[in-house]
Amino acid sequence: MYSFEGDFRRKPIQSLRGASRKEQTDSLLTRTKAGREKREEKRQRNSSSVIIQSAYRGHIERKRQREILRQEYDQLITKKITDPVTLFDAIRRLCYFYRTDCERDRDRLIQLCQLVIKQTESVKSKVTQTGESGIFLLKHLLLLCLKNLQNVTDSRSWGPPMRMLEIFTSVDTFKEKKEILGKIWLFLIKKEYFGSMRHVLEAKVPQSLEKSPHPPTPQADSIFKMIVSPIQFAVLSKNKEFCDLVLRSVCYYLFCPAYSEQVEQFLIPAMVYSKFPFPFVELIQTLIQQTSSVSGPGNTNLKRSPVVTPSPWLLSSVITFAEKNIESLSVSDAVDFLSVLKTLLPHLPAGVFKSSTDSDSDSSDEEDSIVMISKELRDLAADCVNFLNSQKFVRCVVECLNYRMDPHLISSVCLICHSLMSQQHLSIHKLRLLYSLAFNTKFMKLLWITCTHVSNTTVTGSQITLLQTLSRGLEMSDSDMQRIVPLLSVFCSMFSHSLYTLHDADFYGDMKSSKDSSMPFSLQELVPMVLMLRDTCLGIIELAHPETRLSVTEDYREALRRTAMKDPRDSSYNDREAPFRHTKTWAYLFKVIATLVRQLYTRDSRKRFCPPNSWLSDRVQIHADKPSQMYRARGSVFSQRPFGTMRHLTKAQLDDDGPPLSNTDVKNLVILTELPFVVSFQERVKILQKLIVNDRDENQGDAHNFLTGPSINVAIRRNYIYEDAYDKLSPDNEPNLKLKMRVQLMNAAGLDEAGIDGGGIFREFLSELLKTGFDPNRGLFLMTTDRLLYPNPQSVSLMDNYTKHYYFLGRMLGKAIYENMLVEIPFATFFLSKILSRHGGDLDIHHLASLDPEMYRNLLSLKTLNGKEVDDLGLDFTTVDDNFGQRKVVELKLGGRNIAVTDANKIEYIHLMADYKINKQIRTHCTAFRQGMADLINLEWLRMFDHHELQTLISGAMVPVNIEDLKQHTHYSGGYTVQHQVIQNFWDVVENFTDTQKRQLLKFVTSCSRPPLLGFKDLYPAFCVHFGGSEEDRLPTASTCMNLLKLPEFHDKETLRTKLVYAIESGAGFELS
C-alpha cells in the first residue's frame, strides 16, 4: 500500500509487447475502461478504510478519555468542595464526558447542580472574575441542565436542573453584569432553548385542560416563567438584533408547529394575559424583517437564527395577540400588522368555508378543492375569520386607509381580501371587512388607480403596466402575478357587489346631489375601464388556453426578462406543466372580471353610456362559416363553458361528444358563453343559425328536403287556432316539436283551405297562433304602459293548469326561433331578461322600471326621504294584490303586517317590494315559459344575446325594408326577367310604396313583414316573382311556402299598383286566388 523507496506515486505499468493485431478496438476500449474502474474502486476502498480506522481510533480514544475524566471527577466530588476553582474543575470535566443516555452521568449532573446552587454567590463572582472561560463553562452546564430536563421522569431529577436555570438566567443574579446574562441567553437560544422548553411543557403539564391563562400546576408555572424570561430580557435589553432572534425562535418552536393541547389551552392564553405584556409590536417587526435580519451585513452573531416558515398556527398566534393589542396600535404599527397578515393568511387551508355563490363554479374546480381538513384546523380558521370580521379589526383597517392610502397598504389589504374570497370562498356580503371596503368610494377609486399603475420597466426604460401585459395575453412571472392578481380580483369583486345595490339614478348620476353617491366613478371614467377589463378578459383566455408551448433558448429568455415579459429565474419556466399550473388562478380571475364586465354591459344595454360598437373587439375572430366542432348539434358542448385546456378532456367526454375541441374552439366557446358581446350581432346570428341548422338536420333529416320521414301533421280550425294547437301540440301528443310540421288549416265553414303545406302554411299558422296566444284579451299576458307584453300574475285565477299554457307558448316561441321565423310580438325587457338569466330567472330592482316605471320612481324617492317623512307614510311590509276585484294583503316578509317601514329598514322594504313584483308574482309563469322554450332551443345559445337582441331575434329588426337589397336577391320565373317591362314597372311601384305597404308586401309573400336579420341573401327559398298569367282582371297571389309572388302581366303601371295594393291589404289566406 505504501512505498518506502522514495517515489511518492506509482508509475503506470507499461507493456512492451506492442498492440495485438487480433483485438478489436471496441474490445480494447472496454478492457481498458474496466481496468481503470477497478483501480479507481481499489483507491476508494483504501481511502475509505483509512477514514473508518481513523474514526474508530478517535472514538475509542475519546471514550477512554471520558472514563479517565469520570474517575477524576468522582475523586473531586468525594472531597468536600468549598472553593470555586475546584468546583469549576469539576464542571469542566462533567461538560466533557457527560452523555444524556448514561444514567450515572445524570446523577452526577444533579449532584453537581446541588453543589453549584449552594455556592451560587461564589460561582457568580468566579464567573465575573474569570470572564469568557467562566461564562463558557456556565453556559455549557446550563445547556446540560436544559437537555436533562427533556429526559427526566421523577421530580427529584427535575428539580435541581430547573432551579439551576432559574437562578443563572435571572436578572437578579447578574444585576451589574447584564451582558453576561445576554451571552448566556444567546447561547441557550441558539441551542434550541424554546424547543426544549416546549418538550418539557408537553411532558410535565397535563392534557385535557380548559383554556385558561392560569397555570394548572406549580410545575406549569415554573415552565411558563422560564419560557417568558428570555422574551422579557430581550425586550428590556433594547438590542433589536437579539430581540429579533428571540422572537424568531419563539415563532419557530412554539407558534409555527401544530398546537399541542398544552400550547393551545395554556401557553398562548398565558402569554396574552400575563403580567408582563407580550411584545406584540416587536413580534410584528420581527416577522416583517426576518429575512433581512438573518442575512443582513454585520450580523455574524445571529446568522444561525431559525427562519420562520408561515403556517396556520403562526397566523392563529398572531391574531390571538392582536385581539388584545390591536386597539392600542399606532397607525404605522397597524400597517405593519396588515403586511404580516397578507403573508400569513394565504397559508390557511383552502376550502374551509363554503359559499352558496360558488354553486355555478366549474365542477372540476370543486373536485380539486376537496381536501380533508382536520377539525382543529377548521376551528382555527373560524377563529381567524371571526377576528377579521370583528368591528375592531375593520375599524383598524379603515383608520389606516383614512390616514395613509398608499399602494403598499392597498396591496396588503387586497391580499387579505383576496385570500378570504378566492381561497376561503367567502362572499362579500357575509364579511364586514369586505362589504365595508366595497362601499368605500375613495378606496375603490384608488384601488383602480393602483391596478392601472402597477408596472414593470422594459429594457428601453419605458414603463409597461401589468394590466397591459395581461390584456395582451403575455406570460407573467409568479412575482408579477402576486402584484396584480389580488388587486384586480378584489377590485372587480367589490365593484361588482356594489353595482348590485347601486340604482340606475346613482349609476348614471341622475341624482340631484352626487356628494353622497355610492358610485365611485363617473361615466367618463367607466368607458376606458370597460375597454381595459374587456381586453384583460380576452388576454386571460389566451393565457389559460395556450396554442403552443414555448421552446426558446437561454439568450431569448434573457431578452424576455429584460423586457419585463418573463423571469427566467422562475424555476417553473422549464416545467412541462408551466403553461397550465396557473389555470385555476386565471379561471378565478376571469370569473370575477367577466362578471363585472357583464354587469356593466347590462347597464349599458339599458341606457347607453359607452360609444357605439365600443364593446366589439378586433382581436376576436369568430366566423360561423369556418369549420369547427363547436357548431355540432349537441347543445351540451355549449353549456359546459370549459375553462382550461384540452388536457382536461377525459376519454368519456371524447366518446360522448365526438371529436375533441381544439384550443381555438375552446377559446371561442368561452368568449361566446361569457363575453358574447365582443362579437358582432350579425356574426352571432350566423352562429345561432348554424347551430340550429345542425340540430334541425339531426331531427328532421330527409323530411327537411324531400317531404318524407317522420313529421307532425295537424289539422287546425282557423277560428279556433289556439285551442286546437294547445290540444294537438301538447307534450303528451307531440313530445318532439323539432320534427318537421305540416299544417292543414280549415276555414269557418269547416272546409280545408286551398294549398299544400310546403312550409308557408305552417309559418302562417305559427304566426297567427302566437299572436292569439299572446293577446292580452286571452288573459295569459298583460301589457305595460309601453304596450310591451309580460305574464299576467292573475292568470292563476283564470285557469287551473296555467303553467301548461305558459309551457306551451314557450314551446311555440321556441319553435318560431328554431324555424328561423320572425313573429312581431313585443315583450317587456324584464321578461326577456328573465328568459336569458343564468340564475333561475330572478332579477334585481333595476328591471322594475320596465314593468312599472311609476312604482320604480316611488321606491327610489323613498330612499331619499328622512326618518320622519318615512314614518309619515305609514307603510308596513305588505302589499295589496287586486285579483279581479278581490283585494288580498300579501306579506313581503314573515310578520310583515306588524313591521313598520322606518328609516333603518327602508332599503330592505324597497328591495323586497321590487322582488315581489318582478320575481315572486310571476316566478312559476316564467319558469314554465323558459322550460317550454328550452324544449326546442338551448337557452345557452340564446344567452349570446342581450334582451334587446333577443327581441330582434324574435321579431326582426325595426329597420325599413331595403328594396335595393330585395331586388338584388330576387329570382324570376315563368318568362319574367329583370329586363321585362312588367318587372321594371313592379319595382317602380314598390319603390314608391310607403314603409307600411312594403311590409305588407313582404308579409304577403313570405308571411313575415320584417326583413331577414342578415338581409335577403339569407331568405330561403329566395324571393321569386313568377308569371301569373295574361288576364289583367286577376289579382296577384302568393305561395308563402316558396316565397313566390305570382304576378299577372299588367301592362299599365297604375293597374299593377291598384291590384297589388288590394292584394297585400286583403289579409286573406291561400283562398285569394
CSV table of N, CA and C in Angstrom, one decimal, residues 797-914:
chain,number,residue,atom,x,y,z
A,797,SER,N,-105.8,32.6,-11.3
A,797,SER,CA,-107.3,32.6,-11.0
A,797,SER,C,-108.1,32.3,-12.3
A,798,LEU,N,-107.5,32.4,-13.5
A,798,LEU,CA,-108.2,32.2,-14.7
A,798,LEU,C,-108.3,30.7,-15.1
A,799,MET,N,-107.3,30.0,-14.8
A,799,MET,CA,-107.3,28.6,-15.2
A,799,MET,C,-106.4,27.8,-14.2
A,800,ASP,N,-106.8,26.5,-14.0
A,800,ASP,CA,-106.1,25.7,-13.0
A,800,ASP,C,-104.8,25.3,-13.5
A,801,ASN,N,-104.7,25.0,-14.8
A,801,ASN,CA,-103.4,24.5,-15.3
A,801,ASN,C,-102.7,25.6,-16.1
A,802,TYR,N,-102.6,26.8,-15.5
A,802,TYR,CA,-102.0,27.9,-16.2
A,802,TYR,C,-100.5,27.7,-16.6
A,803,THR,N,-99.8,26.9,-15.8
A,803,THR,CA,-98.4,26.7,-16.1
A,803,THR,C,-98.2,25.9,-17.5
A,804,LYS,N,-99.2,25.0,-17.8
A,804,LYS,CA,-99.1,24.3,-19.0
A,804,LYS,C,-99.3,25.2,-20.2
A,805,HIS,N,-100.1,26.3,-20.0
A,805,HIS,CA,-100.3,27.2,-21.1
A,805,HIS,C,-99.0,28.0,-21.4
A,806,TYR,N,-98.3,28.4,-20.3
A,806,TYR,CA,-97.1,29.1,-20.4
A,806,TYR,C,-96.0,28.2,-21.0
A,807,TYR,N,-96.0,27.0,-20.6
A,807,TYR,CA,-95.1,26.0,-21.2
A,807,TYR,C,-95.4,25.8,-22.7
A,808,PHE,N,-96.6,25.8,-23.1
A,808,PHE,CA,-97.0,25.6,-24.5
A,808,PHE,C,-96.6,26.8,-25.3
A,809,LEU,N,-96.8,28.1,-24.8
A,809,LEU,CA,-96.4,29.3,-25.5
A,809,LEU,C,-94.9,29.4,-25.6
A,810,GLY,N,-94.2,28.9,-24.6
A,810,GLY,CA,-92.8,28.9,-24.6
A,810,GLY,C,-92.3,28.0,-25.7
A,811,ARG,N,-92.9,26.8,-25.8
A,811,ARG,CA,-92.5,25.9,-26.9
A,811,ARG,C,-92.8,26.5,-28.3
A,812,MET,N,-93.9,27.1,-28.4
A,812,MET,CA,-94.3,27.7,-29.7
A,812,MET,C,-93.3,28.8,-30.1
A,813,LEU,N,-93.0,29.7,-29.1
A,813,LEU,CA,-92.0,30.7,-29.5
A,813,LEU,C,-90.6,30.1,-29.8
A,814,GLY,N,-90.3,29.1,-29.0
A,814,GLY,CA,-89.0,28.4,-29.4
A,814,GLY,C,-89.0,27.8,-30.7
A,815,LYS,N,-90.2,27.3,-31.1
A,815,LYS,CA,-90.4,26.7,-32.5
A,815,LYS,C,-90.2,27.7,-33.6
A,816,ALA,N,-90.7,28.9,-33.3
A,816,ALA,CA,-90.5,30.0,-34.3
A,816,ALA,C,-89.0,30.4,-34.5
A,817,ILE,N,-88.3,30.5,-33.3
A,817,ILE,CA,-86.9,30.7,-33.5
A,817,ILE,C,-86.2,29.6,-34.1
A,818,TYR,N,-86.6,28.4,-33.8
A,818,TYR,CA,-86.0,27.1,-34.3
A,818,TYR,C,-86.1,27.1,-35.8
A,819,GLU,N,-87.3,27.5,-36.3
A,819,GLU,CA,-87.5,27.5,-37.8
A,819,GLU,C,-87.1,28.8,-38.5
A,820,ASN,N,-86.3,29.6,-37.7
A,820,ASN,CA,-85.8,30.9,-38.3
A,820,ASN,C,-87.0,31.8,-38.8
A,821,MET,N,-88.0,31.9,-38.0
A,821,MET,CA,-89.2,32.6,-38.4
A,821,MET,C,-89.4,33.8,-37.4
A,822,LEU,N,-89.7,35.0,-38.0
A,822,LEU,CA,-89.9,36.2,-37.2
A,822,LEU,C,-91.3,36.4,-36.9
A,823,VAL,N,-91.6,36.7,-35.7
A,823,VAL,CA,-93.0,37.0,-35.3
A,823,VAL,C,-93.0,38.3,-34.6
A,824,GLU,N,-94.0,39.2,-34.9
A,824,GLU,CA,-94.0,40.5,-34.4
A,824,GLU,C,-94.7,40.6,-33.0
A,825,ILE,N,-94.0,40.2,-32.0
A,825,ILE,CA,-94.6,40.2,-30.7
A,825,ILE,C,-93.7,41.0,-29.8
A,826,PRO,N,-94.1,42.1,-29.2
A,826,PRO,CA,-93.2,42.9,-28.4
A,826,PRO,C,-93.2,42.5,-26.9
A,827,PHE,N,-92.1,42.1,-26.4
A,827,PHE,CA,-92.0,41.7,-25.0
A,827,PHE,C,-91.4,42.8,-24.1
A,828,ALA,N,-91.8,42.8,-22.9
A,828,ALA,CA,-91.2,43.7,-21.9
A,828,ALA,C,-89.7,43.3,-21.7
A,829,THR,N,-88.8,44.3,-21.5
A,829,THR,CA,-87.4,44.0,-21.4
A,829,THR,C,-87.1,43.1,-20.2
A,830,PHE,N,-87.8,43.3,-19.1
A,830,PHE,CA,-87.5,42.5,-17.9
A,830,PHE,C,-87.9,41.0,-18.1
A,831,PHE,N,-89.0,40.8,-18.9
A,831,PHE,CA,-89.4,39.4,-19.2
A,831,PHE,C,-88.3,38.7,-20.1
A,832,LEU,N,-87.8,39.4,-21.1
A,832,LEU,CA,-86.7,38.9,-21.9
A,832,LEU,C,-85.5,38.6,-21.1
A,833,SER,N,-85.2,39.5,-20.1
A,833,SER,CA,-84.0,39.3,-19.2
A,833,SER,C,-84.2,38.1,-18.4
A,834,LYS,N,-85.5,37.8,-18.0
A,834,LYS,CA,-85.7,36.6,-17.2
A,834,LYS,C,-85.4,35.3,-18.0
A,835,ILE,N,-85.8,35.4,-19.3
A,835,ILE,CA,-85.5,34.2,-20.2
A,835,ILE,C,-84.1,34.0,-20.3
A,836,LEU,N,-83.3,35.0,-20.4
A,836,LEU,CA,-81.8,34.9,-20.6
A,836,LEU,C,-81.0,34.8,-19.3
A,837,SER,N,-81.7,34.9,-18.1
A,837,SER,CA,-81.0,34.9,-16.9
A,837,SER,C,-80.3,33.5,-16.6
A,838,ARG,N,-79.1,33.6,-16.0
A,838,ARG,CA,-78.4,32.4,-15.7
A,838,ARG,C,-78.7,31.9,-14.3
A,839,HIS,N,-79.5,32.6,-13.5
A,839,HIS,CA,-79.7,32.3,-12.1
A,839,HIS,C,-81.2,32.1,-11.8
A,840,GLY,N,-81.8,31.2,-12.5
A,840,GLY,CA,-83.2,30.9,-12.2
A,840,GLY,C,-84.2,31.9,-12.6
A,841,GLY,N,-83.8,33.0,-13.3
A,841,GLY,CA,-84.8,33.9,-13.8
A,841,GLY,C,-85.0,35.1,-12.9
A,842,ASP,N,-84.4,35.1,-11.7
A,842,ASP,CA,-84.6,36.3,-10.7
A,842,ASP,C,-83.8,37.5,-11.2
A,843,LEU,N,-84.5,38.6,-11.0
A,843,LEU,CA,-83.8,39.9,-11.5
A,843,LEU,C,-83.7,40.8,-10.3
A,844,ASP,N,-82.9,41.9,-10.4
A,844,ASP,CA,-82.8,42.9,-9.3
A,844,ASP,C,-83.7,44.1,-9.6
A,845,ILE,N,-83.7,45.0,-8.7
A,845,ILE,CA,-84.6,46.1,-8.7
A,845,ILE,C,-84.5,47.0,-9.9
A,846,HIS,N,-83.4,47.0,-10.6
A,846,HIS,CA,-83.2,47.9,-11.8
A,846,HIS,C,-84.2,47.6,-12.9
A,847,HIS,N,-84.6,46.3,-13.0
A,847,HIS,CA,-85.5,45.9,-14.0
A,847,HIS,C,-87.0,46.3,-13.8
A,848,LEU,N,-87.3,46.8,-12.6
A,848,LEU,CA,-88.6,47.2,-12.2
A,848,LEU,C,-89.1,48.3,-13.1
A,849,ALA,N,-88.2,49.1,-13.6
A,849,ALA,CA,-88.6,50.3,-14.4
A,849,ALA,C,-89.3,49.9,-15.7
A,850,SER,N,-89.0,48.7,-16.2
A,850,SER,CA,-89.6,48.3,-17.4
A,850,SER,C,-91.0,47.7,-17.2
A,851,LEU,N,-91.3,47.3,-15.9
A,851,LEU,CA,-92.6,46.7,-15.5
A,851,LEU,C,-93.5,47.9,-15.1
A,852,ASP,N,-93.1,48.6,-14.1
A,852,ASP,CA,-93.9,49.7,-13.6
A,852,ASP,C,-93.0,50.9,-13.3
A,853,PRO,N,-92.9,51.8,-14.2
A,853,PRO,CA,-92.0,53.0,-14.0
A,853,PRO,C,-92.4,53.8,-12.9
A,854,GLU,N,-93.7,54.0,-12.6
A,854,GLU,CA,-94.1,54.8,-11.6
A,854,GLU,C,-93.7,54.2,-10.2
A,855,MET,N,-94.0,52.9,-10.0
A,855,MET,CA,-93.6,52.3,-8.8
A,855,MET,C,-92.0,52.4,-8.6
A,856,TYR,N,-91.3,52.2,-9.7
A,856,TYR,CA,-89.8,52.3,-9.6
A,856,TYR,C,-89.4,53.7,-9.1
A,857,ARG,N,-90.0,54.7,-9.6
A,857,ARG,CA,-89.7,56.1,-9.2
A,857,ARG,C,-90.1,56.3,-7.8
A,858,ASN,N,-91.2,55.8,-7.4
A,858,ASN,CA,-91.7,56.0,-6.0
A,858,ASN,C,-90.8,55.3,-5.0
A,859,LEU,N,-90.3,54.1,-5.3
A,859,LEU,CA,-89.4,53.4,-4.4
A,859,LEU,C,-88.1,54.1,-4.3
A,860,LEU,N,-87.6,54.6,-5.4
A,860,LEU,CA,-86.3,55.4,-5.3
A,860,LEU,C,-86.5,56.6,-4.6
A,861,SER,N,-87.6,57.3,-4.7
A,861,SER,CA,-87.8,58.5,-3.9
A,861,SER,C,-87.9,58.2,-2.4
A,862,LEU,N,-88.4,57.0,-2.1
A,862,LEU,CA,-88.4,56.6,-0.7
A,862,LEU,C,-87.0,56.5,-0.1
A,863,LYS,N,-86.1,56.2,-0.9
A,863,LYS,CA,-84.7,56.1,-0.4
A,863,LYS,C,-84.1,57.4,0.0
A,864,THR,N,-84.6,58.5,-0.6
A,864,THR,CA,-84.1,59.8,-0.3
A,864,THR,C,-84.8,60.5,0.9
A,865,LEU,N,-85.9,59.9,1.4
A,865,LEU,CA,-86.7,60.6,2.5
A,865,LEU,C,-86.0,60.4,3.8
A,866,ASN,N,-86.2,61.3,4.7
A,866,ASN,CA,-85.6,61.2,6.1
A,866,ASN,C,-86.5,60.4,6.9
A,867,GLY,N,-86.1,60.1,8.2
A,867,GLY,CA,-86.8,59.2,9.1
A,867,GLY,C,-88.3,59.7,9.3
A,868,LYS,N,-88.5,61.0,9.6
A,868,LYS,CA,-89.8,61.5,9.9
A,868,LYS,C,-90.7,61.3,8.6
A,869,GLU,N,-90.2,61.6,7.5
A,869,GLU,CA,-91.0,61.6,6.3
A,869,GLU,C,-91.4,60.1,6.0
A,870,VAL,N,-90.5,59.2,6.2
A,870,VAL,CA,-90.8,57.7,6.1
A,870,VAL,C,-91.9,57.3,7.0
A,871,ASP,N,-91.8,57.8,8.3
A,871,ASP,CA,-92.8,57.4,9.3
A,871,ASP,C,-94.2,58.0,8.9
A,872,ASP,N,-94.2,59.2,8.3
A,872,ASP,CA,-95.5,59.8,8.0
A,872,ASP,C,-96.2,59.0,6.9
A,873,LEU,N,-95.5,58.2,6.1
A,873,LEU,CA,-96.2,57.5,5.0
A,873,LEU,C,-97.0,56.3,5.6
A,874,GLY,N,-96.7,55.8,6.8
A,874,GLY,CA,-97.4,54.8,7.4
A,874,GLY,C,-97.3,53.4,6.7
A,875,LEU,N,-96.2,53.1,6.1
A,875,LEU,CA,-96.0,51.9,5.3
A,875,LEU,C,-95.7,50.7,6.3
A,876,ASP,N,-96.0,49.5,5.8
A,876,ASP,CA,-95.5,48.3,6.5
A,876,ASP,C,-95.1,47.3,5.4
A,877,PHE,N,-94.6,46.2,5.8
A,877,PHE,CA,-94.0,45.2,4.9
A,877,PHE,C,-95.1,44.3,4.3
A,878,THR,N,-96.1,45.0,3.6
A,878,THR,CA,-97.2,44.3,2.9
A,878,THR,C,-97.4,45.0,1.6
A,879,THR,N,-98.1,44.3,0.8
A,879,THR,CA,-98.6,44.9,-0.5
A,879,THR,C,-100.0,44.3,-0.8
A,880,VAL,N,-100.7,44.9,-1.6
A,880,VAL,CA,-102.1,44.5,-1.9
A,880,VAL,C,-102.2,44.0,-3.3
A,881,ASP,N,-102.7,42.8,-3.5
A,881,ASP,CA,-103.0,42.3,-4.9
A,881,ASP,C,-104.5,42.4,-5.2
A,882,ASP,N,-104.7,43.0,-6.3
A,882,ASP,CA,-106.1,43.1,-6.8
A,882,ASP,C,-106.4,42.0,-7.8
A,883,ASN,N,-107.1,40.9,-7.3
A,883,ASN,CA,-107.4,39.8,-8.1
A,883,ASN,C,-108.8,39.8,-8.6
A,884,PHE,N,-109.0,40.5,-9.7
A,884,PHE,CA,-110.4,40.6,-10.3
A,884,PHE,C,-111.4,41.2,-9.3
A,885,GLY,N,-111.0,42.3,-8.6
A,885,GLY,CA,-111.9,42.9,-7.7
A,885,GLY,C,-111.7,42.5,-6.3
A,886,GLN,N,-111.1,41.3,-6.0
A,886,GLN,CA,-110.8,40.9,-4.7
A,886,GLN,C,-109.5,41.3,-4.2
A,887,ARG,N,-109.4,42.1,-3.2
A,887,ARG,CA,-108.1,42.6,-2.7
A,887,ARG,C,-107.6,41.7,-1.6
A,888,LYS,N,-106.3,41.4,-1.8
A,888,LYS,CA,-105.6,40.5,-0.9
A,888,LYS,C,-104.3,41.1,-0.4
A,889,VAL,N,-104.2,41.1,0.9
A,889,VAL,CA,-102.9,41.6,1.5
A,889,VAL,C,-101.9,40.5,1.6
A,890,VAL,N,-100.7,40.8,1.0
A,890,VAL,CA,-99.6,39.8,1.0
A,890,VAL,C,-98.5,40.4,1.8
A,891,GLU,N,-97.9,39.6,2.7
A,891,GLU,CA,-96.8,40.0,3.5
A,891,GLU,C,-95.5,39.8,2.7
A,892,LEU,N,-94.6,40.9,2.7
A,892,LEU,CA,-93.4,40.8,2.0
A,892,LEU,C,-92.3,40.0,2.7
A,893,LYS,N,-92.5,39.8,4.0
A,893,LYS,CA,-91.7,39.0,4.9
A,893,LYS,C,-92.5,38.5,6.0
A,894,LEU,N,-92.0,37.5,6.7
A,894,LEU,CA,-92.8,36.9,7.8
A,894,LEU,C,-93.2,37.9,8.9
A,895,GLY,N,-94.4,38.1,9.2
A,895,GLY,CA,-94.9,39.1,10.2
A,895,GLY,C,-94.8,40.5,9.7
A,896,GLY,N,-94.9,40.7,8.3
A,896,GLY,CA,-94.8,42.0,7.7
A,896,GLY,C,-95.9,42.9,8.1
A,897,ARG,N,-97.1,42.4,8.5
A,897,ARG,CA,-98.2,43.3,8.9
A,897,ARG,C,-97.8,44.1,10.1
A,898,ASN,N,-97.0,43.5,10.9
A,898,ASN,CA,-96.7,44.2,12.2
A,898,ASN,C,-95.3,44.9,12.2
A,899,ILE,N,-94.7,45.0,11.0
A,899,ILE,CA,-93.4,45.7,10.9
A,899,ILE,C,-93.5,46.9,10.1
A,900,ALA,N,-93.3,48.1,10.8
A,900,ALA,CA,-93.5,49.4,10.1
A,900,ALA,C,-92.2,49.7,9.3
A,901,VAL,N,-92.3,50.4,8.2
A,901,VAL,CA,-91.2,50.8,7.4
A,901,VAL,C,-90.6,52.0,8.1
A,902,THR,N,-89.3,52.0,8.4
A,902,THR,CA,-88.6,53.1,9.1
A,902,THR,C,-87.4,53.5,8.3
A,903,ASP,N,-86.7,54.5,8.7
A,903,ASP,CA,-85.5,54.9,8.1
A,903,ASP,C,-84.4,53.8,8.1
A,904,ALA,N,-84.5,52.9,9.1
A,904,ALA,CA,-83.5,51.9,9.3
A,904,ALA,C,-83.7,50.7,8.3
A,905,ASN,N,-85.0,50.4,8.0
A,905,ASN,CA,-85.3,49.2,7.2
A,905,ASN,C,-85.9,49.6,5.8
A,906,LYS,N,-85.8,50.9,5.4
A,906,LYS,CA,-86.5,51.2,4.2
A,906,LYS,C,-85.8,50.6,3.0
A,907,ILE,N,-84.5,50.4,3.0
A,907,ILE,CA,-83.8,49.8,1.9
A,907,ILE,C,-84.2,48.4,1.7
A,908,GLU,N,-84.4,47.7,2.8
A,908,GLU,CA,-84.9,46.3,2.8
A,908,GLU,C,-86.3,46.3,2.2
A,909,TYR,N,-87.2,47.2,2.6
A,909,TYR,CA,-88.5,47.3,2.0
A,909,TYR,C,-88.5,47.5,0.5
A,910,ILE,N,-87.6,48.4,0.1
A,910,ILE,CA,-87.6,48.7,-1.4
A,910,ILE,C,-87.2,47.5,-2.2
A,911,HIS,N,-86.3,46.7,-1.7
A,911,HIS,CA,-85.8,45.5,-2.4
A,911,HIS,C,-86.8,44.4,-2.3
A,912,LEU,N,-87.5,44.3,-1.2
A,912,LEU,CA,-88.5,43.2,-1.0
A,912,LEU,C,-89.7,43.5,-1.9
A,913,MET,N,-90.1,44.8,-2.0
A,913,MET,CA,-91.2,45.1,-2.9
A,913,MET,C,-90.9,44.9,-4.3
A,914,ALA,N,-89.7,45.3,-4.8
A,914,ALA,CA,-89.3,45.1,-6.1
A,914,ALA,C,-89.2,43.6,-6.4
